[in-house]
């Protein structure tokens, strides 16, 4: 029995680990590497195994950095089952189709440049057809149900509280009459976040593989975040402006709609028009509303009272481009949630062109902004930004809300690890190098558990 760390061990994105049990091969996640172009080029490299020789995949959740290389695995020969939560299968269809379309568009653009240099055209990483083949291999497994997926390998999903359908994976691996219990954290959510349950406590494990995205820092207080959001709405009302929220389609957008529904009266949202201006976020919201059994106590109670998922009354879904453009006629009283979250593309760009130079308007940043994105420039206080070739002065109010992350912070991760009744060996993955080292140290100091930060290609014999 062995576990090989392949993807996320060496970097933040591209989660993938390889298990060998009883001569069978199981992948835990198969994520896309995201980042600089030279890093993303690694996605097209061969897998360090023959895809047709993989017996099964276990997928923790739908985010592209965990699922995004699956269509490539399938197009290169994998034809086994992909075990995942039914909600993850629904979200993965939306996310992977989007990923395929972006990739096909990007490849067409690069091929035009290559043609000018008389270079041969490239193939996209995968196509929408590959995505359909991938979804067809997915087998749904609900939280709390134990299932033998291969001889000697049983799994059970527990709620990770990160996005809808996100799972921590318990694995019971039996070889030569000896059973080892491995727990793979996937991505761990924040305790106390709206809509979803807190990360589940798991009693026993011999080994734990844990993510460490925010393993070295604490999020801003959630209650304070709500106070800030209310104050921004008040300021925009007084100044007679609009509010723009560049949003991530899965999770953050649904959380915002939920909060706007919950605090509708309190924040005086009756006078506002709220727009969800992103076809992908609209699709993801629809999926969130189809799984009320996954809501925590508060969301269940609010849903019962309203007979539907709490969301603001004056909410408009704008799927068509024309409807999106019409929003720009509104000078005041609009809250516009549009992708993408880092302002490096998507419809938010056009709303920024119309509102960024107006001091009475406000831009609310709700998530991590990567280096090189316009979102990062704005957050770092740029005086002007260039949007589609034109310069715009940043005169709108810029606010960063820290309390809405889908990821647990250092204390959330520690709390989850502290929930084990056994003394597992902890392998720290899925974080920037310095963060992983720092979080492994924190675990040792706070819990006394043994920790390892594996390098890519490291193999642990179980
Ligand atoms: Zn995730």
CSV table of C-alpha atoms and ligand atoms in Angstrom, one decimal:
chain,number,residue,atom,x,y,z
A,1,UNK,CA,0.0,0.0,0.0
A,2,UNK,CA,1.4,3.4,-0.8
A,3,UNK,CA,0.4,7.0,-1.3
A,4,UNK,CA,2.3,9.2,-3.8
A,5,UNK,CA,2.0,13.0,-3.6
A,6,UNK,CA,1.8,14.3,-7.1
A,7,UNK,CA,-0.1,17.6,-7.6
A,8,UNK,CA,-0.7,20.0,-4.8
A,9,UNK,CA,2.3,18.8,-2.7
A,10,UNK,CA,4.6,21.2,-4.5
A,11,UNK,CA,2.2,24.1,-5.3
A,12,UNK,CA,-1.1,25.7,-4.4
A,13,UNK,CA,-3.2,24.5,-7.3
A,14,UNK,CA,-3.4,21.2,-9.2
A,15,UNK,CA,-4.4,18.8,-6.4
A,16,UNK,CA,-3.8,15.1,-7.2
A,17,UNK,CA,-2.6,12.2,-5.1
A,18,UNK,CA,-2.1,8.6,-6.1
A,19,UNK,CA,-3.0,5.6,-3.9
A,20,UNK,CA,-1.9,2.1,-4.6
A,21,UNK,CA,-3.8,-0.7,-2.8
A,22,UNK,CA,-3.9,-4.4,-3.7
A,23,UNK,CA,-2.3,-3.6,-7.0
A,24,UNK,CA,-5.1,-1.1,-7.9
A,25,UNK,CA,-4.5,2.6,-8.5
A,26,UNK,CA,-6.9,5.3,-7.2
A,27,UNK,CA,-6.5,9.0,-7.7
A,28,UNK,CA,-7.6,11.5,-5.1
A,29,UNK,CA,-8.6,14.6,-7.1
A,30,UNK,CA,-7.2,15.5,-10.5
A,31,UNK,CA,-6.9,19.3,-10.5
A,32,UNK,CA,-5.7,21.9,-13.0
A,33,UNK,CA,-2.6,23.8,-12.3
A,34,UNK,CA,-3.5,27.5,-12.4
A,35,UNK,CA,-1.0,30.4,-12.3
A,36,UNK,CA,1.7,31.8,-14.6
A,37,UNK,CA,1.6,30.7,-18.3
A,38,UNK,CA,4.7,28.5,-17.8
A,39,UNK,CA,3.1,26.8,-14.9
A,40,UNK,CA,-0.2,26.3,-16.7
A,41,UNK,CA,1.7,24.7,-19.6
A,42,UNK,CA,2.5,21.8,-17.3
A,43,UNK,CA,-1.2,20.7,-17.5
A,44,UNK,CA,-0.6,19.4,-21.0
A,45,UNK,CA,2.4,17.2,-19.9
A,46,UNK,CA,1.9,13.5,-19.7
A,47,UNK,CA,0.6,12.1,-16.4
A,48,UNK,CA,3.2,10.1,-14.4
A,49,UNK,CA,1.1,7.0,-14.9
A,50,UNK,CA,-0.9,5.5,-17.7
A,51,UNK,CA,-4.5,6.9,-17.5
A,52,UNK,CA,-6.0,3.6,-18.7
A,53,UNK,CA,-4.3,1.9,-15.7
A,54,UNK,CA,-6.1,4.0,-13.1
A,55,UNK,CA,-8.9,2.0,-11.5
A,56,UNK,CA,-10.9,4.8,-9.9
A,57,UNK,CA,-11.0,8.5,-9.0
A,58,UNK,CA,-12.3,10.0,-5.8
A,59,UNK,CA,-13.2,13.7,-6.3
A,60,UNK,CA,-13.5,15.9,-3.2
A,61,UNK,CA,-15.2,18.9,-4.8
A,62,UNK,CA,-16.0,20.8,-8.0
A,63,UNK,CA,-13.3,23.6,-7.9
A,64,UNK,CA,-11.1,23.5,-11.0
A,65,UNK,CA,-7.9,23.1,-9.0
A,66,UNK,CA,-9.3,19.8,-7.8
A,67,UNK,CA,-11.3,18.6,-10.9
A,68,UNK,CA,-10.0,20.5,-13.9
A,69,UNK,CA,-7.7,17.9,-15.3
A,70,UNK,CA,-10.2,15.1,-15.2
A,71,UNK,CA,-11.4,15.6,-18.9
A,72,UNK,CA,-7.8,15.3,-20.0
A,73,UNK,CA,-7.4,12.1,-18.0
A,74,UNK,CA,-10.6,10.7,-19.7
A,75,UNK,CA,-9.5,11.8,-23.2
A,76,UNK,CA,-6.2,10.1,-22.6
A,77,UNK,CA,-7.7,6.7,-21.7
A,78,UNK,CA,-9.2,6.7,-18.2
A,79,UNK,CA,-12.6,4.9,-18.3
A,80,UNK,CA,-13.2,3.9,-14.6
A,81,UNK,CA,-15.7,5.4,-12.1
A,82,UNK,CA,-15.3,8.9,-10.6
A,83,UNK,CA,-16.8,8.8,-7.1
A,84,UNK,CA,-18.1,12.2,-6.0
A,85,UNK,CA,-21.0,13.9,-4.2
A,86,UNK,CA,-24.1,14.4,-6.5
A,87,UNK,CA,-23.9,18.2,-6.0
A,88,UNK,CA,-20.3,18.1,-7.1
A,89,UNK,CA,-21.2,16.3,-10.3
A,90,UNK,CA,-23.8,19.1,-11.0
A,91,UNK,CA,-21.3,21.9,-10.3
A,92,UNK,CA,-18.5,20.1,-12.1
A,93,UNK,CA,-20.5,20.1,-15.3
A,94,UNK,CA,-20.8,23.9,-15.2
A,95,UNK,CA,-17.2,24.5,-14.1
A,96,UNK,CA,-15.6,22.0,-16.5
A,97,UNK,CA,-17.7,23.2,-19.5
A,98,UNK,CA,-16.6,26.7,-18.8
A,99,UNK,CA,-13.0,25.6,-18.4
A,100,UNK,CA,-13.2,23.7,-21.8
A,101,UNK,CA,-14.7,26.7,-23.5
A,102,UNK,CA,-12.0,29.1,-22.2
A,103,UNK,CA,-9.3,26.6,-23.2
A,104,UNK,CA,-10.8,26.3,-26.7
A,105,UNK,CA,-11.0,30.1,-27.1
A,106,UNK,CA,-7.4,30.5,-25.8
A,107,UNK,CA,-6.1,27.9,-28.1
A,108,UNK,CA,-7.8,29.5,-31.2
A,109,UNK,CA,-6.1,32.8,-30.2
A,110,UNK,CA,-2.7,31.2,-29.8
A,111,UNK,CA,-3.0,29.3,-33.1
A,112,UNK,CA,-3.7,32.6,-34.9
A,113,UNK,CA,-0.4,33.9,-33.6
A,114,UNK,CA,1.4,30.6,-34.4
A,115,UNK,CA,0.0,30.7,-37.9
A,116,UNK,CA,1.7,34.0,-38.5
A,117,UNK,CA,5.0,32.5,-37.5
A,118,UNK,CA,4.3,29.4,-39.6
A,119,UNK,CA,4.1,27.2,-36.5
A,120,UNK,CA,1.8,24.1,-36.4
A,121,UNK,CA,-1.5,24.6,-34.5
A,122,UNK,CA,-2.0,23.3,-31.0
A,123,UNK,CA,-4.9,21.3,-29.7
A,124,UNK,CA,-6.9,22.5,-26.8
A,125,UNK,CA,-6.3,20.7,-23.5
A,126,UNK,CA,-9.8,19.3,-23.7
A,127,UNK,CA,-13.1,19.9,-25.3
A,128,UNK,CA,-16.8,20.2,-24.2
A,129,UNK,CA,-17.2,16.6,-25.5
A,130,UNK,CA,-14.5,15.4,-23.2
A,131,UNK,CA,-16.3,17.1,-20.3
A,132,UNK,CA,-19.5,15.2,-21.2
A,133,UNK,CA,-17.6,11.9,-21.2
A,134,UNK,CA,-16.1,12.8,-17.8
A,135,UNK,CA,-19.5,13.7,-16.2
A,136,UNK,CA,-20.9,10.4,-17.5
A,137,UNK,CA,-18.3,8.5,-15.5
A,138,UNK,CA,-19.3,10.2,-12.2
A,139,UNK,CA,-21.1,8.1,-9.6
A,140,UNK,CA,-22.8,10.0,-6.8
A,141,UNK,CA,-22.1,9.2,-3.2
A,142,UNK,CA,-23.9,11.1,-0.4
A,143,UNK,CA,-22.4,12.2,2.9
A,144,UNK,CA,-22.1,9.6,5.6
A,145,UNK,CA,-22.6,6.5,3.2
A,146,UNK,CA,-19.8,4.0,3.2
A,147,UNK,CA,-19.1,2.3,-0.1
A,148,UNK,CA,-16.6,-0.3,-1.1
A,149,UNK,CA,-15.2,1.1,-4.4
A,150,UNK,CA,-12.6,-1.6,-5.1
A,151,UNK,CA,-11.7,-4.9,-3.2
A,152,UNK,CA,-10.1,-3.7,0.0
A,153,UNK,CA,-10.9,0.0,-0.4
A,154,UNK,CA,-14.0,1.6,1.2
A,155,UNK,CA,-14.7,5.3,1.2
A,156,UNK,CA,-17.1,7.7,3.0
A,157,UNK,CA,-17.7,11.4,2.3
A,158,UNK,CA,-18.2,13.8,5.2
A,159,UNK,CA,-19.2,17.5,4.7
A,160,UNK,CA,-16.2,19.8,4.3
A,161,UNK,CA,-18.3,22.9,4.5
A,162,UNK,CA,-16.3,24.6,1.7
A,163,UNK,CA,-18.7,24.7,-1.2
A,164,UNK,CA,-21.9,22.8,-2.0
A,165,UNK,CA,-21.1,19.1,-2.2
A,166,UNK,CA,-17.5,19.5,-0.9
A,167,UNK,CA,-16.3,16.4,0.9
A,168,UNK,CA,-13.6,15.2,3.2
A,169,UNK,CA,-12.8,11.6,2.2
A,170,UNK,CA,-12.4,8.8,4.7
A,171,UNK,CA,-10.6,5.8,3.2
A,172,UNK,CA,-10.3,2.3,4.8
A,173,UNK,CA,-7.5,0.5,3.0
A,174,UNK,CA,-7.1,-3.2,3.6
A,175,UNK,CA,-4.2,-5.2,2.3
A,176,UNK,CA,-3.1,-8.6,3.6
A,177,UNK,CA,-5.6,-8.5,6.4
A,178,UNK,CA,-4.4,-5.1,7.8
A,179,UNK,CA,-6.5,-2.0,7.5
A,180,UNK,CA,-5.1,1.6,7.4
A,181,UNK,CA,-7.4,4.6,7.8
A,182,UNK,CA,-6.5,7.6,5.6
A,183,UNK,CA,-8.4,10.9,5.7
A,184,UNK,CA,-8.1,13.4,2.8
A,185,UNK,CA,-9.3,16.8,3.8
A,186,UNK,CA,-10.1,18.2,0.3
A,187,UNK,CA,-10.6,22.0,1.0
A,188,UNK,CA,-11.8,22.8,4.5
A,189,UNK,CA,-14.5,25.4,4.9
A,190,UNK,CA,-14.9,28.2,7.5
A,191,UNK,CA,-16.7,27.4,10.7
A,192,UNK,CA,-19.9,29.5,11.1
A,193,UNK,CA,-20.2,30.4,7.4
A,194,UNK,CA,-23.7,30.9,6.0
A,195,UNK,CA,-25.7,28.3,4.1
A,196,UNK,CA,-23.5,25.2,4.6
A,197,UNK,CA,-22.7,23.2,7.7
A,198,UNK,CA,-19.4,23.5,9.5
A,199,UNK,CA,-16.6,21.1,8.5
A,200,UNK,CA,-17.5,17.6,9.9
A,201,UNK,CA,-15.5,16.2,12.8
A,202,UNK,CA,-13.9,12.9,11.9
A,203,UNK,CA,-13.1,10.6,14.8
A,204,UNK,CA,-10.3,8.3,13.7
A,205,UNK,CA,-7.4,8.3,11.3
A,206,UNK,CA,-3.9,6.8,11.0
A,207,UNK,CA,-2.9,9.4,8.4
A,208,UNK,CA,-4.4,12.8,7.5
A,209,UNK,CA,-3.7,14.7,4.3
A,210,UNK,CA,-4.7,18.3,5.0
A,211,UNK,CA,-4.8,21.5,2.8
A,212,UNK,CA,-3.1,24.6,4.1
A,213,UNK,CA,-4.2,27.5,1.8
A,214,UNK,CA,-4.7,29.9,4.7
A,215,UNK,CA,-2.6,27.9,7.2
A,216,UNK,CA,-0.6,31.0,8.3
A,217,UNK,CA,-3.2,33.6,8.7
A,218,UNK,CA,-6.6,34.5,10.3
A,219,UNK,CA,-9.6,35.9,8.4
A,220,UNK,CA,-11.2,39.1,9.4
A,221,UNK,CA,-14.1,38.7,11.8
A,222,UNK,CA,-17.3,37.6,10.0
A,223,UNK,CA,-19.6,39.9,12.1
A,224,UNK,CA,-17.3,42.8,11.4
A,225,UNK,CA,-17.6,42.0,7.7
A,226,UNK,CA,-21.4,42.2,7.9
A,227,UNK,CA,-21.1,45.6,9.6
A,228,UNK,CA,-18.8,46.8,6.9
A,229,UNK,CA,-21.1,45.6,4.2
A,230,UNK,CA,-24.1,47.4,5.8
A,231,UNK,CA,-22.0,50.6,6.0
A,232,UNK,CA,-21.0,50.4,2.3
A,233,UNK,CA,-24.7,50.1,1.3
A,234,UNK,CA,-25.5,53.1,3.5
A,235,UNK,CA,-22.7,55.2,2.0
A,236,UNK,CA,-23.7,54.3,-1.6
A,237,UNK,CA,-27.3,55.2,-0.7
A,238,UNK,CA,-26.3,58.6,0.7
A,239,UNK,CA,-24.0,59.3,-2.2
A,240,UNK,CA,-26.6,58.1,-4.8
A,241,UNK,CA,-24.2,55.6,-6.4
A,242,UNK,CA,-24.0,52.0,-7.4
A,243,UNK,CA,-22.2,49.0,-5.7
A,244,UNK,CA,-20.1,46.6,-7.8
A,245,UNK,CA,-19.1,43.3,-6.5
A,246,UNK,CA,-16.6,41.3,-8.6
A,247,UNK,CA,-17.6,37.8,-7.5
A,248,UNK,CA,-16.5,34.2,-7.8
A,249,UNK,CA,-19.4,32.1,-9.4
A,250,UNK,CA,-19.5,29.2,-7.0
A,251,UNK,CA,-20.0,29.9,-3.3
A,252,UNK,CA,-19.3,33.6,-2.8
A,253,UNK,CA,-22.1,34.7,-5.1
A,254,UNK,CA,-24.7,32.4,-3.4
A,255,UNK,CA,-23.4,33.6,0.0
A,256,UNK,CA,-23.9,37.2,-1.0
A,257,UNK,CA,-27.5,36.6,-2.3
A,258,UNK,CA,-28.2,34.7,1.0
A,259,UNK,CA,-26.9,37.6,3.1
A,260,UNK,CA,-28.9,40.2,1.0
A,261,UNK,CA,-32.0,38.0,1.6
A,262,UNK,CA,-31.4,37.6,5.3
A,263,UNK,CA,-30.7,41.3,6.0
A,264,UNK,CA,-33.1,42.7,3.4
A,265,UNK,CA,-35.1,44.8,5.9
A,266,UNK,CA,-32.1,45.6,8.1
A,267,UNK,CA,-30.0,47.0,5.3
A,268,UNK,CA,-33.0,48.7,3.6
A,269,UNK,CA,-32.4,46.7,0.4
A,270,UNK,CA,-36.0,47.2,-0.7
A,271,UNK,CA,-35.0,50.4,-2.7
A,272,UNK,CA,-32.1,48.6,-4.5
A,273,UNK,CA,-32.0,46.6,-7.7
A,274,UNK,CA,-29.7,43.6,-7.3
A,275,UNK,CA,-28.2,42.0,-10.4
A,276,UNK,CA,-26.5,38.6,-10.6
A,277,UNK,CA,-24.8,39.3,-13.9
A,278,UNK,CA,-23.0,36.1,-14.7
A,279,UNK,CA,-24.5,33.1,-16.5
A,280,UNK,CA,-22.2,30.7,-14.6
A,281,UNK,CA,-23.1,32.2,-11.2
A,282,UNK,CA,-26.8,31.9,-12.1
A,283,UNK,CA,-26.3,28.3,-13.1
A,284,UNK,CA,-24.4,27.6,-9.8
A,285,UNK,CA,-27.1,29.3,-7.8
A,286,UNK,CA,-29.8,27.1,-9.4
A,287,UNK,CA,-27.8,24.1,-8.3
A,288,UNK,CA,-27.4,25.5,-4.7
A,289,UNK,CA,-31.2,25.9,-4.5
A,290,UNK,CA,-31.7,22.3,-5.6
A,291,UNK,CA,-30.0,20.9,-2.5
A,292,UNK,CA,-31.8,22.2,0.5
A,293,UNK,CA,-30.9,19.0,2.4
A,294,UNK,CA,-27.3,20.4,2.5
A,295,UNK,CA,-28.2,23.6,4.3
A,296,UNK,CA,-27.3,24.3,7.9
A,297,UNK,CA,-29.9,24.9,10.6
A,298,UNK,CA,-30.2,28.7,10.0
A,299,UNK,CA,-30.5,28.4,6.2
A,300,UNK,CA,-33.1,25.6,6.6
A,301,UNK,CA,-35.1,27.7,9.1
A,302,UNK,CA,-35.0,30.8,6.8
A,303,UNK,CA,-35.9,28.7,3.8
A,304,UNK,CA,-38.9,27.3,5.6
A,305,UNK,CA,-40.1,30.7,6.5
A,306,UNK,CA,-39.8,32.1,3.0
A,307,UNK,CA,-40.7,28.7,1.3
A,308,UNK,CA,-37.6,29.0,-0.8
A,309,UNK,CA,-33.9,29.7,-0.4
A,310,UNK,CA,-33.4,33.1,1.2
A,311,UNK,CA,-32.6,35.6,-1.5
A,312,UNK,CA,-33.5,39.2,-2.1
A,313,UNK,CA,-36.9,39.9,-3.7
A,314,UNK,CA,-35.6,42.5,-6.2
A,315,UNK,CA,-33.0,40.1,-7.7
A,316,UNK,CA,-32.5,40.1,-11.4
A,317,UNK,CA,-30.7,37.3,-13.3
A,318,UNK,CA,-29.1,38.7,-16.4
A,319,UNK,CA,-28.1,35.9,-18.7
A,320,UNK,CA,-28.0,37.7,-22.0
A,321,UNK,CA,-25.3,40.3,-22.9
A,322,UNK,CA,-28.0,42.8,-24.0
A,323,UNK,CA,-29.6,42.7,-20.5
A,324,UNK,CA,-26.1,43.1,-18.9
A,325,UNK,CA,-25.4,46.2,-21.0
A,326,UNK,CA,-28.7,47.7,-20.0
A,327,UNK,CA,-27.6,47.8,-16.4
A,328,UNK,CA,-25.1,50.5,-17.3
A,329,UNK,CA,-28.0,52.9,-17.8
A,330,UNK,CA,-28.6,52.8,-14.1
A,331,UNK,CA,-26.9,55.7,-12.2
A,332,UNK,CA,-27.8,54.8,-8.7
A,333,UNK,CA,-29.4,52.1,-6.5
A,334,UNK,CA,-27.9,49.0,-8.3
A,335,UNK,CA,-25.9,46.3,-6.6
A,336,UNK,CA,-24.1,44.4,-9.4
A,337,UNK,CA,-22.6,41.0,-8.7
A,338,UNK,CA,-20.6,40.1,-11.8
A,339,UNK,CA,-17.6,37.9,-12.7
A,340,UNK,CA,-14.9,37.5,-12.7
A,341,UNK,CA,-13.7,37.7,-9.2
A,342,UNK,CA,-10.3,39.2,-9.9
A,343,UNK,CA,-11.5,41.7,-12.6
A,344,UNK,CA,-9.2,40.2,-15.3
A,345,UNK,CA,-12.1,39.4,-17.6
A,346,UNK,CA,-15.8,38.9,-17.7
A,347,UNK,CA,-18.7,41.3,-17.4
A,348,UNK,CA,-17.4,43.2,-14.4
A,349,UNK,CA,-15.0,44.9,-16.7
A,350,UNK,CA,-17.8,46.8,-18.4
A,351,UNK,CA,-19.4,47.8,-15.2
A,352,UNK,CA,-16.1,49.1,-13.9
A,353,UNK,CA,-15.8,51.3,-17.1
A,354,UNK,CA,-19.1,52.9,-16.2
A,355,UNK,CA,-18.7,53.3,-12.4
A,356,UNK,CA,-15.0,53.3,-11.4
A,357,UNK,CA,-14.5,57.1,-12.1
A,358,UNK,CA,-17.6,58.0,-10.0
A,359,UNK,CA,-16.7,58.8,-6.3
A,360,UNK,CA,-20.3,58.0,-5.3
A,361,UNK,CA,-19.9,54.4,-6.4
A,362,UNK,CA,-18.3,51.5,-4.5
A,363,UNK,CA,-16.3,48.4,-5.4
A,364,UNK,CA,-16.4,45.6,-2.9
A,365,UNK,CA,-13.6,43.0,-3.2
A,366,UNK,CA,-14.6,39.7,-1.6
A,367,UNK,CA,-11.8,37.3,-2.3
A,368,UNK,CA,-8.1,36.7,-3.0
A,369,UNK,CA,-6.6,38.8,-5.8
A,370,UNK,CA,-3.7,37.2,-7.6
A,371,UNK,CA,-0.6,39.2,-8.7
A,372,UNK,CA,-1.0,40.6,-12.3
A,373,UNK,CA,-4.8,40.9,-12.1
A,374,UNK,CA,-6.7,44.2,-12.3
A,375,UNK,CA,-8.4,43.3,-9.0
A,376,UNK,CA,-5.0,43.3,-7.4
A,377,UNK,CA,-4.1,46.7,-8.9
A,378,UNK,CA,-7.3,48.2,-7.6
A,379,UNK,CA,-6.8,46.7,-4.1
A,380,UNK,CA,-3.3,48.0,-3.9
A,381,UNK,CA,-4.5,51.6,-4.5
A,382,UNK,CA,-3.7,52.2,-8.2
A,383,UNK,CA,-4.8,55.7,-9.3
A,384,UNK,CA,-5.6,54.7,-12.8
A,385,UNK,CA,-6.3,51.3,-14.4
A,386,UNK,CA,-6.4,50.4,-18.1
A,387,UNK,CA,-9.6,48.7,-19.2
A,388,UNK,CA,-9.7,47.4,-22.8
A,389,UNK,CA,-7.2,50.0,-23.9
A,390,UNK,CA,-8.6,53.0,-22.1
A,391,UNK,CA,-7.3,54.5,-18.9
A,392,UNK,CA,-9.8,55.1,-16.0
A,393,UNK,CA,-9.2,57.0,-12.8
A,394,UNK,CA,-10.1,55.0,-9.7
A,395,UNK,CA,-12.4,57.4,-7.8
A,396,UNK,CA,-15.0,55.0,-6.5
A,397,UNK,CA,-14.7,53.8,-2.9
A,398,UNK,CA,-12.6,50.5,-2.8
A,399,UNK,CA,-13.4,48.1,0.1
A,400,UNK,CA,-11.9,44.7,0.8
A,401,UNK,CA,-14.1,42.3,2.8
A,402,UNK,CA,-12.1,39.5,4.4
A,403,UNK,CA,-14.7,37.5,6.2
A,404,UNK,CA,-16.3,35.8,3.2
A,405,UNK,CA,-13.6,33.2,2.3
A,406,UNK,CA,-14.8,29.7,1.4
A,407,UNK,CA,-11.6,28.4,3.0
A,408,UNK,CA,-11.0,28.0,6.7
A,409,UNK,CA,-8.2,30.0,8.2
A,410,UNK,CA,-5.3,28.8,10.4
A,411,UNK,CA,-7.5,28.4,13.5
A,412,UNK,CA,-10.3,26.6,11.5
A,413,UNK,CA,-7.8,24.1,10.2
A,414,UNK,CA,-6.3,23.6,13.6
A,415,UNK,CA,-9.7,23.1,15.1
A,416,UNK,CA,-10.5,20.4,12.5
A,417,UNK,CA,-7.3,18.6,13.1
A,418,UNK,CA,-7.8,18.8,16.8
A,419,UNK,CA,-11.1,16.9,16.4
A,420,UNK,CA,-9.4,13.5,15.9
A,421,UNK,CA,-9.5,11.1,18.8
A,422,UNK,CA,-6.5,9.2,17.5
A,423,UNK,CA,-3.0,10.6,16.9
A,424,UNK,CA,-2.7,10.6,13.1
A,425,UNK,CA,0.5,11.5,11.2
A,426,UNK,CA,-0.4,14.7,9.3
A,427,UNK,CA,0.8,15.4,5.7
A,428,UNK,CA,0.4,19.1,4.8
A,429,UNK,CA,-0.3,19.9,1.2
A,430,UNK,CA,-2.1,22.5,-1.1
A,431,UNK,CA,-0.5,25.7,0.0
A,432,UNK,CA,2.4,28.0,-0.9
A,433,UNK,CA,5.7,26.6,0.3
A,434,UNK,CA,6.3,28.9,3.2
A,435,UNK,CA,2.7,28.5,4.4
A,436,UNK,CA,2.9,24.7,4.4
A,437,UNK,CA,6.1,24.8,6.5
A,438,UNK,CA,4.6,27.4,8.9
A,439,UNK,CA,1.3,25.4,9.3
A,440,UNK,CA,3.1,22.1,9.8
A,441,UNK,CA,5.1,23.8,12.6
A,442,UNK,CA,1.9,25.2,14.1
A,443,UNK,CA,0.3,21.8,14.1
A,444,UNK,CA,3.3,20.3,15.9
A,445,UNK,CA,3.4,23.0,18.5
A,446,UNK,CA,-0.3,23.1,19.2
A,447,UNK,CA,-1.2,19.4,19.0
A,448,UNK,CA,2.1,17.5,19.3
A,449,UNK,CA,1.2,15.5,16.2
A,450,UNK,CA,3.9,14.4,13.8
A,451,UNK,CA,3.8,16.3,10.5
A,452,UNK,CA,5.4,16.1,7.1
A,453,UNK,CA,5.4,18.5,4.2
A,454,UNK,CA,5.8,16.1,1.2
A,455,UNK,CA,7.6,17.1,-2.0
A,456,UNK,CA,6.1,16.1,-5.4
A,457,UNK,CA,6.9,12.5,-6.1
A,458,UNK,CA,7.3,11.6,-2.4
A,459,UNK,CA,5.9,8.2,-1.6
A,460,UNK,CA,4.6,7.1,1.8
A,461,UNK,CA,4.3,3.3,2.5
A,462,UNK,CA,1.2,2.7,4.5
B,1,LIG,ZN1,-11.9,24.5,-3.3
